[in-house]
Coordinates of N, CA and C in Angstrom, one line a residue:
X223 N -90.8 118.3 -15.9 CA -91.1 119.8 -15.3 C -90.7 120.7 -16.4
X224 N -91.6 121.5 -16.6 CA -91.7 122.5 -17.8 C -90.9 123.7 -17.4
X225 N -90.5 124.5 -18.4 CA -89.3 125.5 -18.3 C -89.9 126.6 -17.3
X226 N -91.1 127.1 -17.4 CA -91.5 128.1 -16.5 C -91.5 127.7 -15.0
X227 N -91.7 126.4 -14.8 CA -91.6 126.0 -13.3 C -90.2 126.1 -12.9
X228 N -89.1 125.7 -13.7 CA -87.8 126.1 -13.3 C -87.5 127.5 -13.0
X229 N -88.0 128.4 -13.9 CA -87.9 129.8 -13.7 C -88.5 130.3 -12.2
X230 N -89.7 129.9 -12.0 CA -90.4 130.2 -10.7 C -89.6 129.5 -9.6
X231 N -89.1 128.3 -9.6 CA -88.2 127.8 -8.6 C -87.0 128.6 -8.3
X232 N -86.3 129.0 -9.4 CA -85.2 129.7 -9.3 C -85.4 131.0 -8.6
X233 N -86.4 131.7 -9.0 CA -86.8 132.9 -8.4 C -87.2 133.0 -7.0
X234 N -87.8 131.8 -6.6 CA -88.6 131.9 -5.2 C -87.7 131.0 -4.1
X235 N -87.0 130.1 -4.5 CA -86.4 129.2 -3.6 C -85.4 129.8 -2.5
X236 N -85.0 131.0 -2.7 CA -84.2 131.7 -1.7 C -85.0 132.7 -0.9
X237 N -86.3 132.9 -1.1 CA -87.1 133.8 -0.3 C -88.5 133.3 -0.1
X238 N -89.0 132.2 -0.7 CA -90.3 131.7 -0.4 C -90.2 130.9 1.0
X239 N -91.4 131.2 1.8 CA -91.6 130.6 3.2 C -91.3 129.1 3.2
X240 N -91.8 128.4 2.1 CA -91.8 126.9 2.2 C -90.4 126.4 2.2
X241 N -89.6 127.1 1.3 CA -88.1 126.7 1.1 C -87.4 127.0 2.3
X242 N -87.6 128.2 2.8 CA -86.8 128.7 4.0 C -87.1 127.9 5.2
X243 N -88.4 127.5 5.4 CA -88.9 126.7 6.4 C -88.2 125.4 6.6
X244 N -88.2 124.6 5.3 CA -87.7 123.5 5.2 C -86.1 123.6 5.4
X245 N -85.5 124.6 5.0 CA -84.0 124.7 5.4 C -83.7 124.7 7.1
X246 N -84.7 125.2 7.6 CA -84.5 125.3 9.1 C -84.7 123.8 9.6
X247 N -85.5 123.1 9.0 CA -85.8 121.7 9.5 C -84.5 120.9 9.2
X248 N -84.0 121.1 7.9 CA -82.7 120.3 7.5 C -81.5 120.8 8.5
X249 N -81.4 122.1 8.7 CA -80.4 122.4 9.6 C -80.5 121.9 10.9
X250 N -81.7 121.7 11.5 CA -82.0 121.2 12.9 C -81.6 119.6 12.9
X251 N -81.9 119.0 11.7 CA -81.6 117.6 11.8 C -80.2 117.3 11.5
X252 N -79.5 118.0 10.6 CA -78.1 117.9 10.3 C -77.2 118.3 11.7
X253 N -77.6 119.4 12.3 CA -76.9 120.0 13.4 C -77.0 118.8 14.7
X254 N -78.3 118.3 14.8 CA -78.5 117.3 15.9 C -77.7 115.9 15.6
X255 N -77.9 115.4 14.4 CA -77.6 114.1 14.3 C -76.2 113.8 13.4
X256 N -75.8 114.7 12.5 CA -74.7 114.4 11.8 C -74.0 115.6 11.3
X257 N -73.5 116.6 12.1 CA -72.9 117.8 11.5 C -71.6 117.6 10.7
X258 N -70.8 116.5 11.2 CA -69.6 116.1 10.5 C -69.8 115.8 9.0
X259 N -70.9 114.9 8.9 CA -71.3 114.5 7.6 C -71.6 115.6 6.6
X260 N -72.2 116.7 7.1 CA -72.6 117.8 6.3 C -71.4 118.6 5.9
X261 N -70.3 118.5 6.6 CA -68.8 119.1 6.3 C -68.0 118.2 5.5
X262 N -68.4 117.1 5.1 CA -67.6 116.3 4.3 C -67.8 116.2 2.7
X263 N -68.0 115.1 2.2 CA -68.3 115.0 0.8 C -69.8 114.9 0.6
X264 N -70.5 115.9 -0.1 CA -71.9 116.0 -0.2 C -72.4 115.9 -1.6
X265 N -73.5 115.1 -1.8 CA -74.1 115.1 -3.1 C -75.6 115.5 -3.1
X266 N -76.0 116.5 -3.7 CA -77.4 116.8 -4.0 C -77.9 116.0 -5.1
X267 N -78.7 115.0 -4.9 CA -79.2 114.1 -5.9 C -80.6 114.5 -6.4
X268 N -80.6 115.4 -7.4 CA -81.9 115.9 -7.9 C -81.7 117.5 -7.3
X269 N -80.8 118.1 -7.8 CA -80.5 119.4 -7.2 C -81.3 120.6 -7.7
X270 N -82.2 120.4 -8.8 CA -83.0 121.4 -9.3 C -82.0 122.6 -9.8
X271 N -82.6 123.7 -9.5 CA -81.9 124.9 -9.8 C -80.9 125.4 -8.7
X272 N -80.6 124.6 -7.6 CA -79.4 124.7 -6.7 C -79.6 125.4 -5.5
X273 N -80.9 125.7 -5.2 CA -80.9 126.6 -4.0 C -80.6 125.9 -2.6
X274 N -81.1 124.6 -2.6 CA -80.7 123.9 -1.3 C -79.2 123.6 -1.4
X275 N -78.7 123.3 -2.6 CA -77.2 123.0 -2.6 C -76.3 124.2 -2.2
X276 N -76.8 125.4 -2.8 CA -76.0 126.6 -2.4 C -76.1 126.7 -0.9
X277 N -77.4 126.7 -0.3 CA -77.5 126.8 1.1 C -76.7 126.0 1.9
X278 N -76.6 124.6 1.5 CA -75.8 123.6 2.4 C -74.3 124.1 2.1
X279 N -73.9 124.5 1.1 CA -72.5 124.7 0.9 C -72.1 126.0 1.6
X280 N -73.0 127.0 1.6 CA -72.8 128.2 2.4 C -72.7 128.0 3.9
X281 N -73.6 127.2 4.3 CA -73.9 127.0 5.9 C -72.8 126.1 6.4
X282 N -72.5 125.0 5.7 CA -71.6 124.0 6.4 C -70.1 123.9 5.8
X283 N -69.9 124.6 4.6 CA -68.7 124.6 4.0 C -68.0 123.1 3.8
X284 N -68.7 122.3 3.2 CA -68.3 120.9 3.0 C -67.0 120.7 2.2
X285 N -66.3 119.6 2.4 CA -65.1 119.4 1.8 C -65.3 119.4 0.2
X286 N -66.4 118.8 -0.2 CA -66.7 118.7 -1.6 C -68.2 118.6 -1.9
X287 N -68.6 119.3 -2.9 CA -70.0 119.3 -3.2 C -70.4 118.9 -4.7
X288 N -71.2 118.1 -4.9 CA -71.7 117.7 -6.2 C -73.2 117.8 -6.3
X289 N -73.6 118.4 -7.5 CA -75.0 118.4 -7.7 C -75.4 117.7 -9.0
X290 N -76.4 116.9 -8.9 CA -76.8 116.2 -10.3 C -78.3 116.4 -10.4
X291 N -78.6 116.5 -11.7 CA -80.1 116.6 -12.0 C -80.4 115.9 -13.5
X292 N -81.6 115.5 -13.7 CA -81.7 115.0 -15.1 C -82.0 116.1 -16.2
X293 N -82.1 117.4 -15.6 CA -82.5 118.5 -16.3 C -81.3 119.4 -16.7
X294 N -80.9 119.6 -18.0 CA -80.0 120.7 -18.3 C -80.5 121.9 -18.0
X295 N -81.7 122.1 -18.2 CA -82.4 123.5 -17.9 C -82.0 124.0 -16.4
X296 N -82.3 123.0 -15.6 CA -82.0 123.3 -14.1 C -80.5 123.4 -13.8
X297 N -79.6 122.6 -14.5 CA -78.4 122.8 -14.2 C -77.7 124.1 -14.8
X298 N -78.2 124.7 -15.7 CA -77.8 126.0 -16.2 C -78.0 127.0 -15.0
X299 N -79.0 126.9 -14.3 CA -79.3 128.0 -13.3 C -78.4 127.6 -12.1
X300 N -78.0 126.4 -11.9 CA -77.0 125.9 -10.8 C -75.7 126.7 -11.1
X301 N -75.4 126.8 -12.3 CA -74.1 127.6 -12.6 C -74.1 128.9 -12.2
X302 N -75.3 129.7 -12.3 CA -75.3 131.0 -12.0 C -75.1 131.1 -10.4
X303 N -75.2 130.1 -9.7 CA -75.1 130.2 -8.1 C -73.6 129.9 -7.8
X304 N -72.7 129.6 -8.9 CA -71.4 129.5 -8.6 C -71.1 127.9 -8.2
X305 N -72.2 127.0 -8.5 CA -72.0 125.6 -8.3 C -71.2 125.0 -9.4
X306 N -70.1 124.5 -9.2 CA -69.2 124.1 -10.4 C -69.2 122.7 -10.8
X307 N -69.4 121.6 -9.8 CA -69.4 120.3 -10.1 C -70.8 119.8 -10.3
X308 N -71.2 119.7 -11.6 CA -72.5 119.3 -11.8 C -72.7 118.2 -12.9
X309 N -73.6 117.3 -12.6 CA -73.7 116.0 -13.4 C -75.2 116.0 -14.0
X310 N -75.3 115.9 -15.2 CA -76.7 115.6 -15.9 C -76.9 114.1 -15.9
X311 N -77.7 113.6 -15.1 CA -78.0 112.2 -15.1 C -79.2 111.8 -14.2
X312 N -79.8 110.6 -14.4 CA -80.9 110.3 -13.5 C -80.4 109.8 -12.2
X313 N -81.2 109.8 -11.2 CA -80.7 109.5 -9.8 C -80.7 108.1 -9.7
X314 N -81.3 107.2 -10.5 CA -81.1 105.8 -10.5 C -79.8 105.3 -11.1
X315 N -79.0 106.2 -11.9 CA -77.9 105.8 -12.4 C -76.8 106.9 -12.3
X316 N -76.1 106.9 -11.2 CA -75.2 107.9 -10.9 C -73.8 107.5 -11.2
X317 N -73.2 108.3 -12.1 CA -71.9 107.8 -12.8 C -70.6 108.2 -11.9
X318 N -70.7 107.7 -10.6 CA -69.7 108.0 -9.6 C -69.4 106.6 -8.7
X319 N -68.2 106.4 -8.4 CA -67.8 105.3 -7.6 C -68.6 105.1 -6.3
X320 N -68.4 103.8 -5.9 CA -69.1 103.4 -4.6 C -68.5 104.2 -3.5
X321 N -69.2 104.5 -2.4 CA -68.8 105.1 -1.2 C -68.1 106.5 -1.5
X322 N -68.8 107.4 -2.2 CA -68.1 108.7 -2.6 C -68.4 109.8 -1.7
X323 N -69.6 109.6 -0.9 CA -70.1 110.7 -0.2 C -70.3 110.3 1.3
X324 N -70.2 111.4 2.1 CA -70.7 111.1 3.5 C -72.1 111.6 3.7
X325 N -72.7 112.5 2.8 CA -74.1 112.9 2.9 C -74.5 113.1 1.7
X326 N -75.9 112.5 1.3 CA -76.6 112.8 0.2 C -77.9 113.4 0.5
X327 N -78.3 114.5 -0.1 CA -79.4 115.3 0.0 C -80.2 115.0 -1.2
X328 N -81.6 114.7 -1.0 CA -82.5 114.4 -2.0 C -83.9 115.0 -1.6
X329 N -84.2 116.2 -2.2 CA -85.4 117.0 -1.9 C -86.4 117.0 -3.0
X330 N -87.5 116.3 -2.6 CA -88.6 116.2 -3.4 C -88.2 115.7 -4.9
X331 N -87.5 114.6 -5.1 CA -86.9 114.1 -6.2 C -87.8 112.6 -6.6
X332 N -87.7 111.8 -5.5 CA -88.2 110.4 -6.0 C -89.6 110.3 -6.3
X333 N -90.5 111.4 -6.1 CA -91.8 111.4 -6.4 C -92.1 111.7 -7.8
X334 N -91.0 112.2 -8.5 CA -91.2 112.6 -10.0 C -91.5 111.4 -11.0
X335 N -92.2 111.8 -11.9 CA -92.4 110.7 -13.0 C -91.2 110.2 -13.7
X336 N -90.1 111.0 -13.8 CA -88.8 110.7 -14.4 C -88.2 109.6 -13.5
X337 N -88.5 109.4 -12.3 CA -88.0 108.3 -11.3 C -88.9 107.1 -11.4
X338 N -88.6 106.3 -12.4 CA -89.5 105.1 -12.6 C -89.7 104.3 -11.3
X339 N -88.5 104.1 -10.5 CA -88.5 103.1 -9.5 C -87.8 103.8 -8.3
X340 N -88.6 104.2 -7.4 CA -88.1 104.9 -6.2 C -87.1 104.1 -5.3
X341 N -87.4 102.7 -5.2 CA -86.6 101.9 -4.6 C -85.3 101.7 -5.1
X342 N -85.3 101.6 -6.3 CA -83.9 101.5 -7.1 C -83.1 102.8 -7.0
X343 N -83.7 103.9 -7.0 CA -83.0 105.1 -6.7 C -82.5 105.2 -5.3
X344 N -83.3 104.7 -4.4 CA -82.7 104.7 -3.0 C -81.5 103.9 -2.9
X345 N -81.5 102.6 -3.6 CA -80.4 101.7 -3.6 C -79.2 102.4 -4.3
X346 N -79.3 103.1 -5.3 CA -78.4 103.8 -6.1 C -77.6 104.8 -5.1
X347 N -78.4 105.6 -4.4 CA -77.9 106.5 -3.5 C -77.2 105.8 -2.4
X348 N -77.6 104.7 -1.9 CA -77.0 103.8 -0.8 C -75.5 103.5 -1.3
X349 N -75.5 103.0 -2.7 CA -74.2 102.6 -3.2 C -73.1 103.7 -3.2
X350 N -73.5 105.0 -3.4 CA -72.5 106.0 -3.5 C -72.3 106.7 -2.1
X351 N -73.0 106.2 -1.1 CA -72.7 106.7 0.2 C -71.5 105.9 0.9
X352 N -70.8 106.5 1.6 CA -69.7 105.8 2.4 C -70.4 105.1 3.7
X353 N -69.9 103.9 4.1 CA -70.4 103.3 5.2 C -70.5 104.3 6.3
X354 N -71.7 104.3 6.9 CA -71.9 105.3 8.1 C -72.5 106.6 7.5
X355 N -72.5 106.8 6.2 CA -73.1 108.0 5.6 C -74.5 108.2 5.8
X356 N -75.0 109.4 5.5 CA -76.4 109.8 5.7 C -77.1 110.1 4.5
X357 N -78.3 109.9 4.4 CA -79.2 110.4 3.4 C -80.2 111.3 4.1
X358 N -80.4 112.7 3.6 CA -81.5 113.6 4.0 C -82.5 113.6 2.9
X359 N -83.6 113.2 3.2 CA -84.6 112.9 2.2 C -85.8 113.7 2.4
X360 N -86.4 114.4 1.6 CA -87.6 115.1 1.7 C -88.5 114.7 0.5
X361 N -90.0 114.4 0.8 CA -90.8 114.1 -0.2 C -92.3 114.5 0.2
X362 N -93.0 114.9 -0.8 CA -94.4 115.4 -0.7 C -95.3 114.3 0.1
X363 N -96.1 114.6 0.9 CA -96.8 113.7 1.9 C -98.4 113.8 1.4
X364 N -98.9 112.6 1.7 CA -100.4 112.4 1.6 C -101.1 112.8 0.3
X365 N -101.4 111.6 -0.3 CA -102.2 111.6 -1.6 C -103.3 112.7 -1.7
X366 N -103.9 112.9 -0.5 CA -105.2 113.8 -0.6 C -104.7 115.3 -1.0
X367 N -103.3 115.5 -0.9 CA -102.9 116.9 -1.2 C -102.3 117.0 -2.6
X368 N -102.5 116.1 -3.4 CA -102.1 116.3 -4.8 C -102.8 117.4 -5.5
X369 N -102.2 118.3 -6.1 CA -102.8 119.4 -6.8 C -102.0 119.9 -8.0
X370 N -102.3 121.2 -8.4 CA -101.7 121.6 -9.7 C -100.1 121.7 -9.7
X371 N -99.6 121.9 -8.5 CA -98.2 121.9 -8.5 C -97.5 120.7 -8.8
X372 N -98.1 119.6 -8.4 CA -97.6 118.2 -8.6 C -97.6 118.0 -10.1
X373 N -98.7 118.4 -10.7 CA -98.8 118.2 -12.2 C -97.8 119.0 -12.7
X374 N -97.6 120.3 -12.5 CA -96.7 121.1 -13.2 C -95.3 120.7 -13.1
X375 N -94.9 120.1 -12.0 CA -93.5 119.7 -11.8 C -93.4 118.1 -12.1
X376 N -94.4 117.5 -12.4 CA -94.2 116.1 -13.0 C -94.2 115.2 -11.6
X377 N -95.0 115.7 -10.7 CA -95.2 114.7 -9.5 C -96.0 113.5 -9.8
X378 N -95.7 112.2 -9.5 CA -96.4 111.1 -9.8 C -97.0 110.5 -8.5
X379 N -96.4 110.7 -7.4 CA -96.8 110.1 -6.2 C -96.6 111.0 -4.9
X380 N -97.3 110.7 -3.9 CA -97.0 111.3 -2.6 C -96.9 110.3 -1.5
X381 N -96.2 110.5 -0.4 CA -95.9 109.2 0.5 C -96.5 109.5 1.9
X382 N -96.4 108.3 2.7 CA -96.8 108.3 4.0 C -95.4 107.8 4.9
X383 N -95.4 108.1 6.1 CA -94.2 107.7 7.0 C -94.0 106.2 6.8
X384 N -95.1 105.4 7.0 CA -95.0 103.9 7.0 C -94.3 103.5 5.7
X385 N -94.7 104.0 4.5 CA -94.2 103.5 3.3 C -92.9 103.9 3.1
X386 N -92.4 105.1 3.6 CA -91.0 105.6 3.4 C -90.1 104.7 4.3
X387 N -90.5 104.5 5.5 CA -89.8 103.6 6.4 C -89.5 102.3 5.7
X388 N -90.5 101.8 5.2 CA -90.3 100.5 4.6 C -89.4 100.5 3.3
X389 N -89.5 101.4 2.5 CA -88.6 101.7 1.5 C -87.1 101.8 1.9
X390 N -86.9 102.6 2.8 CA -85.6 102.8 3.4 C -85.0 101.5 3.9
X391 N -85.7 100.7 4.5 CA -85.3 99.4 5.1 C -85.0 98.5 3.9
X392 N -85.8 98.5 2.9 CA -85.6 97.6 1.8 C -84.4 97.9 1.0
X393 N -84.0 99.2 1.1 CA -82.8 99.7 0.3 C -81.5 99.7 1.2
X394 N -81.6 99.2 2.4 CA -80.5 99.0 3.3 C -80.1 100.1 4.3
X395 N -81.0 101.0 4.6 CA -80.8 102.0 5.4 C -81.2 101.8 6.9
X396 N -80.7 102.5 7.7 CA -81.3 102.5 9.1 C -81.9 103.9 9.4
X397 N -83.2 103.8 9.7 CA -83.9 105.3 9.8 C -83.4 105.9 11.1
X398 N -82.9 107.0 11.0 CA -82.5 107.9 12.3 C -83.6 108.8 12.8
X399 N -84.3 109.4 11.9 CA -85.3 110.3 12.2 C -86.3 110.3 11.0
X400 N -87.6 110.3 11.2 CA -88.6 110.4 10.1 C -89.8 111.1 10.7
X401 N -90.3 112.2 10.1 CA -91.2 113.0 10.6 C -92.1 113.7 9.3
X402 N -93.2 113.9 9.6 CA -94.0 114.9 8.8 C -93.6 116.3 9.1
X403 N -94.0 117.2 8.2 CA -93.5 118.6 8.4 C -94.6 119.5 7.8
X404 N -94.7 120.8 8.1 CA -95.8 121.7 7.7 C -97.3 121.1 8.3
X405 N -97.2 121.0 9.5 CA -98.3 120.4 10.2 C -99.4 121.5 10.6
X406 N -99.0 122.6 11.1 CA -99.9 123.7 11.6 C -100.7 124.1 10.4
X407 N -100.2 124.1 9.2 CA -100.8 124.7 8.0 C -101.6 123.6 7.3
X408 N -101.5 122.4 7.9 CA -102.1 121.3 7.0 C -103.7 121.5 6.7
X409 N -104.5 122.0 7.7 CA -105.9 122.2 7.2 C -106.1 123.1 6.1
X410 N -105.4 124.2 6.2 CA -105.4 125.3 5.1 C -105.0 124.8 3.7
X411 N -103.9 124.0 3.6 CA -103.3 123.5 2.4 C -104.3 122.6 1.8
X412 N -104.9 121.6 2.8 CA -105.8 120.6 2.3 C -107.0 121.3 1.8
X413 N -107.6 122.3 2.4 CA -108.8 123.0 1.9 C -108.5 123.6 0.6
X414 N -107.4 124.3 0.5 CA -107.0 125.0 -0.8 C -106.8 124.0 -1.9
X415 N -106.1 122.8 -1.8 CA -105.9 121.9 -2.7 C -107.3 121.3 -3.2
X416 N -108.1 120.9 -2.2 CA -109.5 120.4 -2.5 C -110.2 121.4 -3.5
X417 N -110.2 122.7 -2.9 CA -111.0 123.8 -3.6 C -110.6 124.0 -5.1
X418 N -109.1 123.9 -5.1 CA -108.5 124.4 -6.6 C -108.8 123.2 -7.5
X419 N -109.0 122.0 -7.1 CA -109.3 120.9 -8.1 C -110.4 121.4 -9.0
X420 N -111.4 122.0 -8.5 CA -112.5 122.5 -9.2 C -112.3 123.8 -10.1
X421 N -111.2 124.3 -9.9 CA -110.9 125.6 -10.6 C -110.2 125.2 -11.9
X422 N -110.5 126.0 -13.1 CA -109.9 126.0 -14.3 C -108.5 126.7 -14.3
X423 N -107.4 126.1 -14.8 CA -106.2 126.8 -14.8 C -105.6 126.6 -16.1
X424 N -104.5 127.5 -16.4 CA -103.8 127.2 -17.6 C -103.0 125.8 -17.4
X425 N -103.0 125.1 -18.5 CA -102.4 123.8 -18.6 C -100.9 123.8 -18.2
X426 N -100.7 123.0 -17.3 CA -99.2 122.9 -16.8 C -98.9 123.9 -15.8
X427 N -99.9 124.8 -15.4 CA -99.5 125.9 -14.4 C -99.5 125.4 -13.0
X428 N -98.7 126.0 -12.1 CA -98.4 125.5 -10.7 C -99.3 126.5 -9.7
X429 N -99.5 126.1 -8.5 CA -100.1 127.0 -7.7 C -99.1 127.5 -6.7
X430 N -97.8 127.5 -7.1 CA -96.8 128.1 -6.2 C -96.7 129.7 -6.5
X431 N -96.9 130.5 -5.3 CA -96.8 131.9 -5.5 C -96.1 132.4 -4.3
X432 N -95.5 133.6 -4.3 CA -94.9 134.2 -3.2 C -95.7 135.2 -2.4
X433 N -96.1 135.0 -1.2 CA -97.1 135.8 -0.5 C -96.5 137.4 -0.2
X434 N -97.3 138.3 0.3 CA -96.6 139.4 0.7 C -95.6 139.2 1.6
X435 N -94.6 140.2 1.9 CA -93.5 139.9 2.8 C -93.8 139.7 4.2
X436 N -94.8 140.5 4.7 CA -95.1 140.2 6.1 C -95.7 138.9 6.3
X437 N -96.5 138.4 5.6 CA -97.2 137.0 5.6 C -96.1 136.0 5.4
X438 N -95.2 136.2 4.4 CA -94.2 135.2 4.1 C -93.2 135.1 5.2
X439 N -92.9 136.2 6.0 CA -91.9 136.0 7.1 C -92.8 135.4 8.2
X440 N -93.9 135.6 8.5 CA -94.7 135.0 9.5 C -94.8 133.5 9.3
X441 N -95.0 133.0 8.0 CA -95.2 131.6 7.6 C -93.8 131.0 7.9
X442 N -92.6 131.6 7.4 CA -91.4 131.0 7.8 C -91.1 130.9 9.2
X443 N -91.5 131.9 10.0 CA -91.2 131.8 11.4 C -92.1 130.6 12.0
X444 N -93.3 130.4 11.4 CA -94.0 129.2 12.0 C -93.4 127.9 11.6
X445 N -92.9 127.8 10.5 CA -92.2 126.6 10.2 C -90.8 126.4 10.9
X446 N -90.2 127.6 11.3 CA -89.1 127.5 12.0 C -89.3 126.9 13.5
X447 N -90.6 127.4 14.1 CA -91.1 126.8 15.3 C -91.3 125.3 15.2
X448 N -91.8 124.9 14.1 CA -92.2 123.5 13.9 C -91.0 122.7 13.7
X449 N -89.9 123.3 13.1 CA -88.8 122.5 12.8 C -88.1 122.0 14.0
X450 N -88.0 122.7 15.0 CA -87.5 122.3 16.3 C -88.3 121.1 16.9
X451 N -89.5 121.0 16.9 CA -90.4 120.0 17.4 C -90.3 118.8 16.5
X452 N -90.2 119.0 15.2 CA -90.2 117.9 14.1 C -88.8 117.2 14.3
X453 N -87.7 117.9 14.5 CA -86.3 117.3 14.6 C -86.2 116.6 15.9
X454 N -86.9 117.1 17.0 CA -86.7 116.3 18.1 C -87.7 115.2 18.5
X455 N -88.9 115.6 18.2 CA -90.0 114.6 18.6 C -90.7 114.0 17.3
X456 N -90.8 114.7 16.3 CA -91.5 114.2 15.1 C -92.9 114.9 15.2
X457 N -93.6 115.0 14.1 CA -94.9 115.4 13.9 C -95.8 114.4 13.3
X458 N -97.1 114.3 13.7 CA -98.0 113.3 13.3 C -98.6 113.3 11.9
X459 N -98.5 114.6 11.2 CA -99.1 114.8 9.9 C -98.4 116.0 9.3
X460 N -98.6 116.2 8.0 CA -98.1 117.4 7.4 C -98.0 117.2 5.8
X461 N -97.8 118.2 5.2 CA -97.7 118.3 3.6 C -96.5 117.6 3.1
X462 N -95.3 117.7 4.0 CA -94.2 117.2 3.5 C -93.7 116.1 4.5
X463 N -92.8 115.3 4.1 CA -92.3 114.2 4.9 C -90.7 114.2 4.7
X464 N -90.2 114.1 5.8 CA -88.7 114.3 5.9 C -88.0 113.2 6.7
X465 N -87.1 112.5 6.2 CA -86.3 111.5 6.8 C -84.8 111.6 6.8
X466 N -84.2 111.3 7.8 CA -82.7 111.1 7.9 C -82.5 109.7 8.2
X467 N -81.6 109.1 7.2 CA -81.3 107.7 7.4 C -79.7 107.5 7.2
X468 N -79.2 106.4 7.8 CA -77.9 106.2 7.8 C -77.7 104.8 7.1
X469 N -76.5 104.7 6.4 CA -76.1 103.5 5.7 C -75.6 102.4 6.7

């Protein structure tokens, strides 16, 4: 992931509709299925610039929070958020004891080129989870939607529900809830991604941008509505895929 993408992520992840909408989904899942785990020992495995880590810390006040990322560039920005316990390491090799956490959060990490083996990464996360602990996992969905953002952030693959459910079972998890997300906007996103493939762009540039404030709020509200349906019933398709799994 190139430096300017970390800068863009740091600047937008507390205001952009995509990030705020996903926070609403994560809150719905955690509140419904495992609120106590979110207040225990928590690891953000692939914390990036720390937006989701800070959000979880401020919302749930967990007993202990650790963030890890393979990028020192990202971890420097985590420090500006007041996140103190940070590790620079790959998610496949976490230098912590077995059963260290009640909850692990992993948001858009396993699809990166730097993660050579997503199954091995899931097994390593399973190792550091306490028995009965939870993994909250988010991944980009549907290979049709691959675009400039995937290239800019080093995305190597996208997923479907059936494949993630299989990976979780192979790694020793019980799937509690698995759903697609960003369903209502899927036609627009698909059309834009297909159109943008024919456009020339600066090498390594992303298509992530912040809409005008009224549109940004409307899109966040739309995902807020989706989040309640996704957490309770699940959605049949979407640009994201979210799973809650238990050891």
